[in-house]
PDB file of C-alpha atoms and ligand atoms in Angstrom:
ATOM      1  CA  MET A  61       0.000   0.000   0.000  1.00  0.00           C
ATOM      2  CA  LYS A  62       1.409   3.377  -1.021  1.00  0.00           C
ATOM      3  CA  PRO A  63       1.401   6.073   1.660  1.00  0.00           C
ATOM      4  CA  ARG A  64      -1.355   8.640   1.167  1.00  0.00           C
ATOM      5  CA  LYS A  65      -1.170  10.761   4.327  1.00  0.00           C
ATOM      6  CA  ILE A  66       2.056  12.634   4.951  1.00  0.00           C
ATOM      7  CA  LEU A  67       3.053  14.719   7.963  1.00  0.00           C
ATOM      8  CA  PHE A  68       6.177  16.908   7.895  1.00  0.00           C
ATOM      9  CA  VAL A  69       7.716  17.662  11.295  1.00  0.00           C
ATOM     10  CA  CYS A  70      10.304  20.155  12.557  1.00  0.00           C
ATOM     11  CA  LEU A  71      10.902  21.840  15.908  1.00  0.00           C
ATOM     12  CA  GLY A  72       8.712  24.945  15.848  1.00  0.00           C
ATOM     13  CA  ASN A  73       6.482  24.280  12.812  1.00  0.00           C
ATOM     14  CA  ILE A  74       7.085  27.823  11.596  1.00  0.00           C
ATOM     15  CA  CYS A  75       9.998  27.377   9.166  1.00  0.00           C
ATOM     16  CA  ARG A  76      11.012  24.009   7.730  1.00  0.00           C
ATOM     17  CA  SER A  77       7.913  21.810   8.008  1.00  0.00           C
ATOM     18  CA  PRO A  78       5.323  24.347   6.785  1.00  0.00           C
ATOM     19  CA  MET A  79       7.701  25.051   3.865  1.00  0.00           C
ATOM     20  CA  ALA A  80       7.883  21.308   3.136  1.00  0.00           C
ATOM     21  CA  GLU A  81       4.085  21.179   3.237  1.00  0.00           C
ATOM     22  CA  GLY A  82       3.865  24.094   0.771  1.00  0.00           C
ATOM     23  CA  VAL A  83       6.358  22.526  -1.636  1.00  0.00           C
ATOM     24  CA  MET A  84       4.653  19.114  -1.515  1.00  0.00           C
ATOM     25  CA  LEU A  85       1.186  20.594  -2.030  1.00  0.00           C
ATOM     26  CA  ARG A  86       2.376  22.473  -5.110  1.00  0.00           C
ATOM     27  CA  LEU A  87       4.048  19.378  -6.591  1.00  0.00           C
ATOM     28  CA  LEU A  88       0.880  17.345  -5.994  1.00  0.00           C
ATOM     29  CA  ARG A  89      -1.271  20.060  -7.592  1.00  0.00           C
ATOM     30  CA  GLU A  90       1.020  20.223 -10.621  1.00  0.00           C
ATOM     31  CA  ALA A  91       0.763  16.426 -10.954  1.00  0.00           C
ATOM     32  CA  HIS A  92      -3.066  16.608 -10.531  1.00  0.00           C
ATOM     33  CA  LEU A  93      -2.733  14.305  -7.528  1.00  0.00           C
ATOM     34  CA  GLU A  94      -3.802  16.663  -4.739  1.00  0.00           C
ATOM     35  CA  ASN A  95      -7.112  14.863  -4.188  1.00  0.00           C
ATOM     36  CA  GLN A  96      -5.369  11.571  -3.499  1.00  0.00           C
ATOM     37  CA  PHE A  97      -3.118  12.802  -0.692  1.00  0.00           C
ATOM     38  CA  THR A  98      -3.359  14.449   2.703  1.00  0.00           C
ATOM     39  CA  VAL A  99      -0.413  16.711   3.595  1.00  0.00           C
ATOM     40  CA  ASP A 100       0.077  18.491   6.902  1.00  0.00           C
ATOM     41  CA  SER A 101       2.883  19.710   9.164  1.00  0.00           C
ATOM     42  CA  ALA A 102       3.502  19.959  12.898  1.00  0.00           C
ATOM     43  CA  GLY A 103       6.203  20.840  15.409  1.00  0.00           C
ATOM     44  CA  MET A 104       7.829  19.025  18.312  1.00  0.00           C
ATOM     45  CA  HIS A 105       6.995  21.955  20.590  1.00  0.00           C
ATOM     46  CA  SER A 106       4.066  24.328  20.848  1.00  0.00           C
ATOM     47  CA  TYR A 107       5.844  27.678  21.479  1.00  0.00           C
ATOM     48  CA  HIS A 108       4.475  29.064  18.228  1.00  0.00           C
ATOM     49  CA  GLN A 109       1.059  27.365  18.265  1.00  0.00           C
ATOM     50  CA  GLY A 110      -1.485  29.204  16.100  1.00  0.00           C
ATOM     51  CA  GLU A 111       1.133  31.357  14.348  1.00  0.00           C
ATOM     52  CA  LEU A 112       1.687  31.663  10.622  1.00  0.00           C
ATOM     53  CA  PRO A 113       5.140  30.587   9.396  1.00  0.00           C
ATOM     54  CA  ASP A 114       8.046  32.901  10.277  1.00  0.00           C
ATOM     55  CA  ALA A 115       7.905  36.133   8.222  1.00  0.00           C
ATOM     56  CA  ARG A 116      11.368  35.442   6.753  1.00  0.00           C
ATOM     57  CA  MET A 117      10.300  31.949   5.670  1.00  0.00           C
ATOM     58  CA  ARG A 118       7.134  33.336   4.074  1.00  0.00           C
ATOM     59  CA  SER A 119       9.096  36.034   2.285  1.00  0.00           C
ATOM     60  CA  HIS A 120      11.668  33.609   0.821  1.00  0.00           C
ATOM     61  CA  ALA A 121       8.837  31.226  -0.084  1.00  0.00           C
ATOM     62  CA  ALA A 122       6.858  33.996  -1.799  1.00  0.00           C
ATOM     63  CA  ARG A 123       9.807  34.768  -4.087  1.00  0.00           C
ATOM     64  CA  ARG A 124       9.425  31.245  -5.470  1.00  0.00           C
ATOM     65  CA  GLY A 125       5.657  31.555  -5.697  1.00  0.00           C
ATOM     66  CA  TYR A 126       4.663  29.720  -2.522  1.00  0.00           C
ATOM     67  CA  SER A 127       2.008  31.149  -0.223  1.00  0.00           C
ATOM     68  CA  LEU A 128       2.351  29.575   3.234  1.00  0.00           C
ATOM     69  CA  THR A 129      -0.867  29.739   5.261  1.00  0.00           C
ATOM     70  CA  HIS A 130      -0.374  26.846   7.704  1.00  0.00           C
ATOM     71  CA  ARG A 131      -0.847  27.655  11.409  1.00  0.00           C
ATOM     72  CA  SER A 132       1.717  26.134  13.759  1.00  0.00           C
ATOM     73  CA  ARG A 133       0.570  23.213  15.874  1.00  0.00           C
ATOM     74  CA  PRO A 134       2.361  20.581  17.960  1.00  0.00           C
ATOM     75  CA  VAL A 135       2.565  16.911  17.017  1.00  0.00           C
ATOM     76  CA  ARG A 136      -0.264  14.943  18.660  1.00  0.00           C
ATOM     77  CA  ALA A 137      -0.526  11.263  19.610  1.00  0.00           C
ATOM     78  CA  ALA A 138      -3.321  10.866  17.041  1.00  0.00           C
ATOM     79  CA  ASP A 139      -0.927  11.929  14.246  1.00  0.00           C
ATOM     80  CA  PHE A 140       0.974   8.656  14.656  1.00  0.00           C
ATOM     81  CA  GLU A 141      -2.238   6.735  13.918  1.00  0.00           C
ATOM     82  CA  ARG A 142      -3.597   8.997  11.194  1.00  0.00           C
ATOM     83  CA  PHE A 143      -0.534   9.563   9.000  1.00  0.00           C
ATOM     84  CA  ASP A 144       1.270   6.966   6.859  1.00  0.00           C
ATOM     85  CA  LEU A 145       4.590   8.841   6.738  1.00  0.00           C
ATOM     86  CA  ILE A 146       5.933  11.143   9.456  1.00  0.00           C
ATOM     87  CA  ILE A 147       8.949  12.961   8.056  1.00  0.00           C
ATOM     88  CA  GLY A 148      11.410  14.732  10.372  1.00  0.00           C
ATOM     89  CA  MET A 149      13.953  17.350   9.335  1.00  0.00           C
ATOM     90  CA  ASP A 150      16.930  16.517  11.570  1.00  0.00           C
ATOM     91  CA  ASP A 151      18.328  14.026  14.112  1.00  0.00           C
ATOM     92  CA  SER A 152      16.682  15.801  16.995  1.00  0.00           C
ATOM     93  CA  ASN A 153      13.213  15.707  15.378  1.00  0.00           C
ATOM     94  CA  ILE A 154      13.616  12.043  14.508  1.00  0.00           C
ATOM     95  CA  ALA A 155      14.786  11.051  18.002  1.00  0.00           C
ATOM     96  CA  ALA A 156      11.904  12.981  19.571  1.00  0.00           C
ATOM     97  CA  LEU A 157       9.374  11.418  17.171  1.00  0.00           C
ATOM     98  CA  LYS A 158      10.658   7.925  17.983  1.00  0.00           C
ATOM     99  CA  GLU A 159      10.230   8.655  21.680  1.00  0.00           C
ATOM    100  CA  ARG A 160       6.660   9.768  21.101  1.00  0.00           C
ATOM    101  CA  ALA A 161       5.641   6.793  18.932  1.00  0.00           C
ATOM    102  CA  ALA A 162       3.394   4.372  20.820  1.00  0.00           C
ATOM    103  CA  SER A 163       4.304   1.167  18.944  1.00  0.00           C
ATOM    104  CA  LEU A 164       6.834  -0.305  16.535  1.00  0.00           C
ATOM    105  CA  GLU A 165       4.248   0.154  13.795  1.00  0.00           C
ATOM    106  CA  GLU A 166       4.233   3.880  14.530  1.00  0.00           C
ATOM    107  CA  VAL A 167       8.044   4.047  14.676  1.00  0.00           C
ATOM    108  CA  ALA A 168       8.103   2.462  11.204  1.00  0.00           C
ATOM    109  CA  LYS A 169       6.277   5.503   9.775  1.00  0.00           C
ATOM    110  CA  ILE A 170       9.116   7.891  10.713  1.00  0.00           C
ATOM    111  CA  ARG A 171      11.409   9.059   7.911  1.00  0.00           C
ATOM    112  CA  ARG A 172      14.214  11.570   7.350  1.00  0.00           C
ATOM    113  CA  MET A 173      13.464  14.334   4.843  1.00  0.00           C
ATOM    114  CA  THR A 174      16.912  14.313   3.242  1.00  0.00           C
ATOM    115  CA  ASP A 175      16.646  10.580   2.461  1.00  0.00           C
ATOM    116  CA  TYR A 176      14.418  11.637  -0.461  1.00  0.00           C
ATOM    117  CA  CYS A 177      16.996  14.041  -1.955  1.00  0.00           C
ATOM    118  CA  THR A 178      18.322  13.151  -5.405  1.00  0.00           C
ATOM    119  CA  LEU A 179      20.412  16.309  -5.996  1.00  0.00           C
ATOM    120  CA  TYR A 180      21.603  17.205  -2.495  1.00  0.00           C
ATOM    121  CA  THR A 181      22.689  13.646  -1.806  1.00  0.00           C
ATOM    122  CA  ASP A 182      25.364  14.714   0.726  1.00  0.00           C
ATOM    123  CA  ALA A 183      22.817  16.460   2.952  1.00  0.00           C
ATOM    124  CA  ASP A 184      21.689  14.380   5.913  1.00  0.00           C
ATOM    125  CA  TYR A 185      19.467  16.931   7.621  1.00  0.00           C
ATOM    126  CA  VAL A 186      17.512  20.110   6.899  1.00  0.00           C
ATOM    127  CA  PRO A 187      19.169  22.732   9.135  1.00  0.00           C
ATOM    128  CA  ASP A 188      17.126  24.986  11.358  1.00  0.00           C
ATOM    129  CA  PRO A 189      17.231  28.431   9.654  1.00  0.00           C
ATOM    130  CA  TYR A 190      15.693  30.299  12.604  1.00  0.00           C
ATOM    131  CA  TYR A 191      18.852  31.889  14.019  1.00  0.00           C
ATOM    132  CA  GLY A 192      20.656  32.292  10.685  1.00  0.00           C
ATOM    133  CA  GLY A 193      20.510  34.615   7.696  1.00  0.00           C
ATOM    134  CA  ALA A 194      18.878  34.709   4.274  1.00  0.00           C
ATOM    135  CA  SER A 195      21.139  32.052   2.760  1.00  0.00           C
ATOM    136  CA  GLY A 196      19.909  29.540   5.348  1.00  0.00           C
ATOM    137  CA  PHE A 197      16.307  30.040   4.271  1.00  0.00           C
ATOM    138  CA  GLU A 198      17.235  29.684   0.587  1.00  0.00           C
ATOM    139  CA  TYR A 199      19.179  26.491   1.329  1.00  0.00           C
ATOM    140  CA  VAL A 200      16.190  25.068   3.239  1.00  0.00           C
ATOM    141  CA  ILE A 201      13.908  25.672   0.237  1.00  0.00           C
ATOM    142  CA  ASN A 202      16.476  24.141  -2.141  1.00  0.00           C
ATOM    143  CA  LEU A 203      16.685  21.009   0.012  1.00  0.00           C
ATOM    144  CA  LEU A 204      12.921  20.760   0.437  1.00  0.00           C
ATOM    145  CA  GLU A 205      12.214  21.178  -3.287  1.00  0.00           C
ATOM    146  CA  ASP A 206      14.696  18.390  -4.004  1.00  0.00           C
ATOM    147  CA  ALA A 207      13.416  16.082  -1.255  1.00  0.00           C
ATOM    148  CA  CYS A 208       9.725  16.611  -2.053  1.00  0.00           C
ATOM    149  CA  ALA A 209      10.352  15.814  -5.729  1.00  0.00           C
ATOM    150  CA  GLY A 210      12.040  12.565  -4.646  1.00  0.00           C
ATOM    151  CA  LEU A 211       9.215  11.812  -2.247  1.00  0.00           C
ATOM    152  CA  LEU A 212       6.618  12.346  -4.968  1.00  0.00           C
ATOM    153  CA  GLU A 213       8.426   9.915  -7.267  1.00  0.00           C
ATOM    154  CA  GLU A 214       8.383   7.325  -4.511  1.00  0.00           C
ATOM    155  CA  ILE A 215       4.713   7.632  -3.591  1.00  0.00           C
ATOM    156  CA  ARG A 216       2.994   8.316  -6.912  1.00  0.00           C
TER     157      ARG A 216
HETATM  158  P1  4NP B1317      11.528  25.282  12.588  1.00  0.00           P
HETATM  159  O1  4NP B1317      12.446  26.485  13.119  1.00  0.00           O
HETATM  160  O2  4NP B1317      11.741  24.130  13.538  1.00  0.00           O
HETATM  161  O3  4NP B1317      12.065  25.010  11.227  1.00  0.00           O
HETATM  162  O4  4NP B1317      10.110  25.802  12.605  1.00  0.00           O
HETATM  163  C1  4NP B1317      12.389  26.960  14.446  1.00  0.00           C
HETATM  164  C2  4NP B1317      11.434  27.869  14.793  1.00  0.00           C
HETATM  165  C3  4NP B1317      11.399  28.359  16.084  1.00  0.00           C
HETATM  166  C4  4NP B1317      12.315  27.935  17.010  1.00  0.00           C
HETATM  167  C5  4NP B1317      13.258  27.001  16.658  1.00  0.00           C
HETATM  168  C6  4NP B1317      13.291  26.505  15.364  1.00  0.00           C
HETATM  169  N1  4NP B1317      12.287  28.448  18.323  1.00  0.00           N
HETATM  170  O5  4NP B1317      13.146  28.073  19.124  1.00  0.00           O
HETATM  171  O6  4NP B1317      11.408  29.255  18.644  1.00  0.00           O
END
């Protein structure tokens, strides 16, 4: 069975994972597959719950034509049941997700975003751009566009 419900996860759910959600939704729309998939994002903590993505992330996204409207929310226990793939951005996200999973079946849904890269094959995590500059945000989008394209190939 191919995965149909995909959850992207980062720390705050205001930079990397809502960007991943935006990239994946656009790729699915372009492939006329949006009705077959559920895509969402969430964060390991709730500090930014209810907020739109970081203004810098939205601004870099907008330059490539993405409009990010997701509102930050924390990962919930029910996400591990509902979603088929739960994709973390870095080691810390993945370790925290594994701790939160309630069964081996739920652990088996956890993936690493950069494992889907076909261009940035040396990257093994999507770095947190929050405390960095503009180039960090651009690099995050480059990685996510690459990884989401690889993910789409795998699941379509
Ligand atoms: P994200 O970036 O995990 O890509 O959403 C961060 C956003 C906020 C914080 C850390 C990372 N924070 O510490 O508030």
